[in-house]
């Protein structure tokens, strides 16, 4: 019981840290944050802020940190309740969070490089901005989910599956929105976009599936 209370203490601190990162983003960028919360089903945020997009500005950086912490915390909560994975401690959490963050950043850099090679930079820049935005939105959604998994509901395999499907649907909405907003540019570069999808969007998930199942 004592070990569980100690474990819950640092889980709680990590959730507070995530909430703090979101609160700072809201405080520094109040208007942008309001538009961001209406991201799904409303392209206002994407149309306004994609014009002056950067690799990662302060707003996206704060939400990206929350995303890495929230995803890592979600994974650890599932590991703990399913009794799988290595020993769960704070050191493992930070290693996992750093690994997740590094994987996201490396993938973005590679995608930008591929966009330059295929000469579809403008489309890839817009696509990456929208993808980053939707992933950061998923990071916010994970905060209350992690709270429920920690204090209220045990994350059974069925429930975890439902949550993952829900988050994937949000991500798919982001991809569909991107394609819809850039139909003309996409049609003109359709072949290169298909190569991009196969190389950097579909193949990583196939490899991950084989690693998990193998």
CSV table of C-alpha atoms in Angstrom, one decimal:
chain,number,residue,atom,x,y,z
A,1,UNK,CA,0.0,0.0,0.0
A,2,UNK,CA,2.8,2.4,0.9
A,3,UNK,CA,4.6,1.8,-2.4
A,4,UNK,CA,1.4,2.4,-4.3
A,5,UNK,CA,0.9,5.7,-2.4
A,6,UNK,CA,4.5,6.8,-3.2
A,7,UNK,CA,4.0,5.8,-6.9
A,8,UNK,CA,0.7,7.7,-7.0
A,9,UNK,CA,2.5,10.7,-5.6
A,10,UNK,CA,4.8,11.1,-8.5
A,11,UNK,CA,2.1,10.2,-11.0
A,12,UNK,CA,0.1,13.1,-9.4
A,13,UNK,CA,3.1,15.5,-9.7
A,14,UNK,CA,3.5,14.6,-13.4
A,15,UNK,CA,-0.2,15.3,-14.0
A,16,UNK,CA,0.2,18.6,-12.2
A,17,UNK,CA,3.2,19.4,-14.4
A,18,UNK,CA,1.1,18.7,-17.5
A,19,UNK,CA,-1.7,20.9,-16.3
A,20,UNK,CA,0.9,23.6,-15.5
A,21,UNK,CA,2.3,23.5,-19.1
A,22,UNK,CA,-1.2,23.8,-20.5
A,23,UNK,CA,-2.0,26.7,-18.1
A,24,UNK,CA,1.2,28.6,-19.1
A,25,UNK,CA,0.3,28.1,-22.8
A,26,UNK,CA,-3.2,29.4,-22.1
A,27,UNK,CA,-1.9,32.4,-20.1
A,28,UNK,CA,0.7,33.5,-22.7
A,29,UNK,CA,-1.4,32.8,-25.7
A,30,UNK,CA,-5.0,33.2,-24.6
A,31,UNK,CA,-6.6,34.0,-27.9
A,32,UNK,CA,-4.6,31.3,-29.8
A,33,UNK,CA,-5.4,28.7,-27.1
A,34,UNK,CA,-9.2,29.4,-27.4
A,35,UNK,CA,-9.0,28.9,-31.1
A,36,UNK,CA,-6.9,25.7,-30.5
A,37,UNK,CA,-9.5,24.1,-28.3
A,38,UNK,CA,-12.0,24.3,-31.2
A,39,UNK,CA,-9.4,22.6,-33.5
A,40,UNK,CA,-11.5,19.5,-34.3
A,41,UNK,CA,-14.3,20.4,-36.7
A,42,UNK,CA,-13.2,24.1,-37.1
A,43,UNK,CA,-10.3,25.1,-39.4
A,44,UNK,CA,-10.1,28.7,-38.0
A,45,UNK,CA,-7.0,27.9,-35.9
A,46,UNK,CA,-5.2,26.2,-38.8
A,47,UNK,CA,-6.0,28.9,-41.3
A,48,UNK,CA,-4.9,31.7,-39.0
A,49,UNK,CA,-1.7,30.2,-37.5
A,50,UNK,CA,-0.4,28.2,-40.3
A,51,UNK,CA,0.6,31.4,-42.1
A,52,UNK,CA,3.4,32.2,-39.6
A,53,UNK,CA,4.2,28.7,-38.7
A,54,UNK,CA,7.7,27.8,-37.4
A,55,UNK,CA,9.3,24.4,-36.6
A,56,UNK,CA,8.1,24.7,-33.0
A,57,UNK,CA,7.2,28.0,-31.4
A,58,UNK,CA,6.8,28.6,-27.7
A,59,UNK,CA,3.0,27.7,-27.8
A,60,UNK,CA,3.6,24.4,-29.7
A,61,UNK,CA,6.7,23.7,-27.6
A,62,UNK,CA,4.7,23.9,-24.3
A,63,UNK,CA,2.0,21.7,-25.6
A,64,UNK,CA,4.5,19.3,-27.2
A,65,UNK,CA,6.1,18.9,-23.7
A,66,UNK,CA,2.7,18.1,-22.3
A,67,UNK,CA,2.2,15.6,-25.2
A,68,UNK,CA,5.4,13.7,-24.4
A,69,UNK,CA,4.6,13.6,-20.7
A,70,UNK,CA,1.0,12.6,-21.2
A,71,UNK,CA,1.8,9.8,-23.6
A,72,UNK,CA,4.5,8.5,-21.4
A,73,UNK,CA,2.3,8.6,-18.4
A,74,UNK,CA,-0.5,6.9,-20.3
A,75,UNK,CA,1.8,4.1,-21.2
A,76,UNK,CA,3.1,3.7,-17.6
A,77,UNK,CA,-0.4,3.6,-16.2
A,78,UNK,CA,-1.4,0.9,-18.6
A,79,UNK,CA,1.8,-1.0,-17.8
A,80,UNK,CA,1.2,-0.8,-14.1
A,81,UNK,CA,-2.4,-2.0,-14.2
A,82,UNK,CA,-1.7,-4.7,-16.8
A,83,UNK,CA,1.5,-5.8,-14.9
A,84,UNK,CA,3.6,-5.6,-18.1
A,85,UNK,CA,6.8,-3.9,-19.0
A,86,UNK,CA,9.9,-3.1,-16.9
A,87,UNK,CA,9.9,-1.8,-13.3
A,88,UNK,CA,8.0,1.4,-13.2
A,89,UNK,CA,9.8,4.3,-11.6
A,90,UNK,CA,10.5,8.0,-12.2
A,91,UNK,CA,13.8,7.2,-14.0
A,92,UNK,CA,12.0,5.0,-16.5
A,93,UNK,CA,9.3,7.6,-17.0
A,94,UNK,CA,11.8,10.3,-18.0
A,95,UNK,CA,13.7,7.8,-20.3
A,96,UNK,CA,10.4,6.9,-21.9
A,97,UNK,CA,9.3,10.6,-22.3
A,98,UNK,CA,12.6,11.6,-23.8
A,99,UNK,CA,12.4,8.6,-26.2
A,100,UNK,CA,8.9,9.6,-27.3
A,101,UNK,CA,9.8,13.3,-27.7
A,102,UNK,CA,13.0,12.4,-29.6
A,103,UNK,CA,11.1,10.0,-31.9
A,104,UNK,CA,8.5,12.7,-32.7
A,105,UNK,CA,11.1,15.4,-33.4
A,106,UNK,CA,13.3,13.1,-35.6
A,107,UNK,CA,10.3,12.0,-37.6
A,108,UNK,CA,9.3,15.6,-38.2
A,109,UNK,CA,12.8,16.5,-39.3
A,110,UNK,CA,12.9,13.5,-41.7
A,111,UNK,CA,9.5,14.4,-43.1
A,112,UNK,CA,10.7,18.0,-43.8
A,113,UNK,CA,13.8,16.5,-45.5
A,114,UNK,CA,11.7,14.2,-47.6
A,115,UNK,CA,9.3,17.1,-48.5
A,116,UNK,CA,12.4,19.0,-49.8
A,117,UNK,CA,13.5,16.0,-51.8
A,118,UNK,CA,10.1,15.6,-53.5
A,119,UNK,CA,9.8,19.4,-53.9
A,120,UNK,CA,6.5,19.5,-52.0
A,121,UNK,CA,7.8,21.8,-49.2
A,122,UNK,CA,4.7,24.0,-49.0
A,123,UNK,CA,2.3,21.1,-48.7
A,124,UNK,CA,4.5,19.2,-46.2
A,125,UNK,CA,5.0,22.3,-44.0
A,126,UNK,CA,1.2,22.8,-43.9
A,127,UNK,CA,0.7,19.1,-43.3
A,128,UNK,CA,3.2,19.0,-40.5
A,129,UNK,CA,1.8,22.0,-38.8
A,130,UNK,CA,-1.7,20.5,-38.8
A,131,UNK,CA,-0.4,17.1,-37.6
A,132,UNK,CA,1.6,18.7,-34.8
A,133,UNK,CA,-1.5,20.7,-33.8
A,134,UNK,CA,-3.7,17.6,-33.7
A,135,UNK,CA,-1.1,15.6,-31.7
A,136,UNK,CA,-0.8,18.5,-29.2
A,137,UNK,CA,-4.6,18.4,-29.0
A,138,UNK,CA,-4.4,14.7,-28.2
A,139,UNK,CA,-1.9,15.5,-25.5
A,140,UNK,CA,-4.5,17.7,-23.8
A,141,UNK,CA,-7.2,15.0,-24.2
A,142,UNK,CA,-4.8,12.5,-22.4
A,143,UNK,CA,-4.6,14.6,-19.3
A,144,UNK,CA,-8.2,13.9,-18.0
A,145,UNK,CA,-7.9,10.3,-19.3
A,146,UNK,CA,-4.7,9.8,-17.2
A,147,UNK,CA,-6.5,11.3,-14.2
A,148,UNK,CA,-9.4,8.8,-14.6
A,149,UNK,CA,-7.0,5.9,-15.0
A,150,UNK,CA,-5.0,6.9,-12.0
A,151,UNK,CA,-7.8,7.7,-9.5
A,152,UNK,CA,-11.0,6.3,-10.8
A,153,UNK,CA,-11.0,3.6,-13.5
A,154,UNK,CA,-8.6,0.7,-13.9
A,155,UNK,CA,-7.5,0.7,-17.6
A,156,UNK,CA,-8.6,-2.7,-18.8
A,157,UNK,CA,-7.5,-3.9,-22.2
A,158,UNK,CA,-10.9,-3.1,-23.6
A,159,UNK,CA,-10.9,0.4,-22.2
A,160,UNK,CA,-7.4,1.0,-23.4
A,161,UNK,CA,-8.4,-0.1,-26.8
A,162,UNK,CA,-11.4,2.2,-26.9
A,163,UNK,CA,-9.2,5.2,-25.8
A,164,UNK,CA,-6.5,4.4,-28.5
A,165,UNK,CA,-9.2,4.1,-31.2
A,166,UNK,CA,-10.7,7.4,-30.1
A,167,UNK,CA,-7.3,9.1,-30.2
A,168,UNK,CA,-6.6,7.6,-33.6
A,169,UNK,CA,-9.9,8.9,-34.9
A,170,UNK,CA,-8.9,12.4,-33.8
A,171,UNK,CA,-5.6,12.0,-35.6
A,172,UNK,CA,-7.4,10.7,-38.7
A,173,UNK,CA,-9.7,13.8,-38.6
A,174,UNK,CA,-6.5,15.9,-38.7
A,175,UNK,CA,-5.2,14.1,-41.8
A,176,UNK,CA,-8.5,14.3,-43.6
A,177,UNK,CA,-8.7,18.0,-42.8
A,178,UNK,CA,-5.2,18.6,-44.2
A,179,UNK,CA,-6.1,16.8,-47.4
A,180,UNK,CA,-9.3,18.7,-47.7
A,181,UNK,CA,-7.6,22.0,-47.2
A,182,UNK,CA,-4.9,21.3,-49.8
A,183,UNK,CA,-6.8,19.4,-52.4
A,184,UNK,CA,-5.3,21.3,-55.4
A,185,UNK,CA,-1.7,21.1,-54.2
A,186,UNK,CA,-2.2,17.5,-53.3
A,187,UNK,CA,-3.6,16.6,-56.8
A,188,UNK,CA,-0.6,18.3,-58.4
A,189,UNK,CA,1.8,16.2,-56.3
A,190,UNK,CA,-0.3,13.1,-55.7
A,191,UNK,CA,2.5,10.6,-56.6
A,192,UNK,CA,5.0,12.1,-54.2
A,193,UNK,CA,2.4,12.3,-51.5
A,194,UNK,CA,1.6,8.6,-51.8
A,195,UNK,CA,5.4,7.8,-51.6
A,196,UNK,CA,5.6,10.1,-48.5
A,197,UNK,CA,2.6,8.3,-46.8
A,198,UNK,CA,4.0,4.9,-47.5
A,199,UNK,CA,7.5,5.8,-46.3
A,200,UNK,CA,6.8,7.9,-43.3
A,201,UNK,CA,3.2,7.4,-42.2
A,202,UNK,CA,2.3,3.8,-42.9
A,203,UNK,CA,5.6,1.9,-42.6
A,204,UNK,CA,6.5,3.0,-39.0
A,205,UNK,CA,3.2,1.6,-37.8
A,206,UNK,CA,3.7,-1.7,-39.7
A,207,UNK,CA,7.2,-2.0,-38.1
A,208,UNK,CA,5.8,-1.2,-34.7
A,209,UNK,CA,3.1,-3.8,-35.1
A,210,UNK,CA,5.6,-6.5,-36.1
A,211,UNK,CA,7.8,-5.6,-33.1
A,212,UNK,CA,4.9,-5.8,-30.7
A,213,UNK,CA,3.6,-9.1,-32.2
A,214,UNK,CA,7.0,-10.6,-32.8
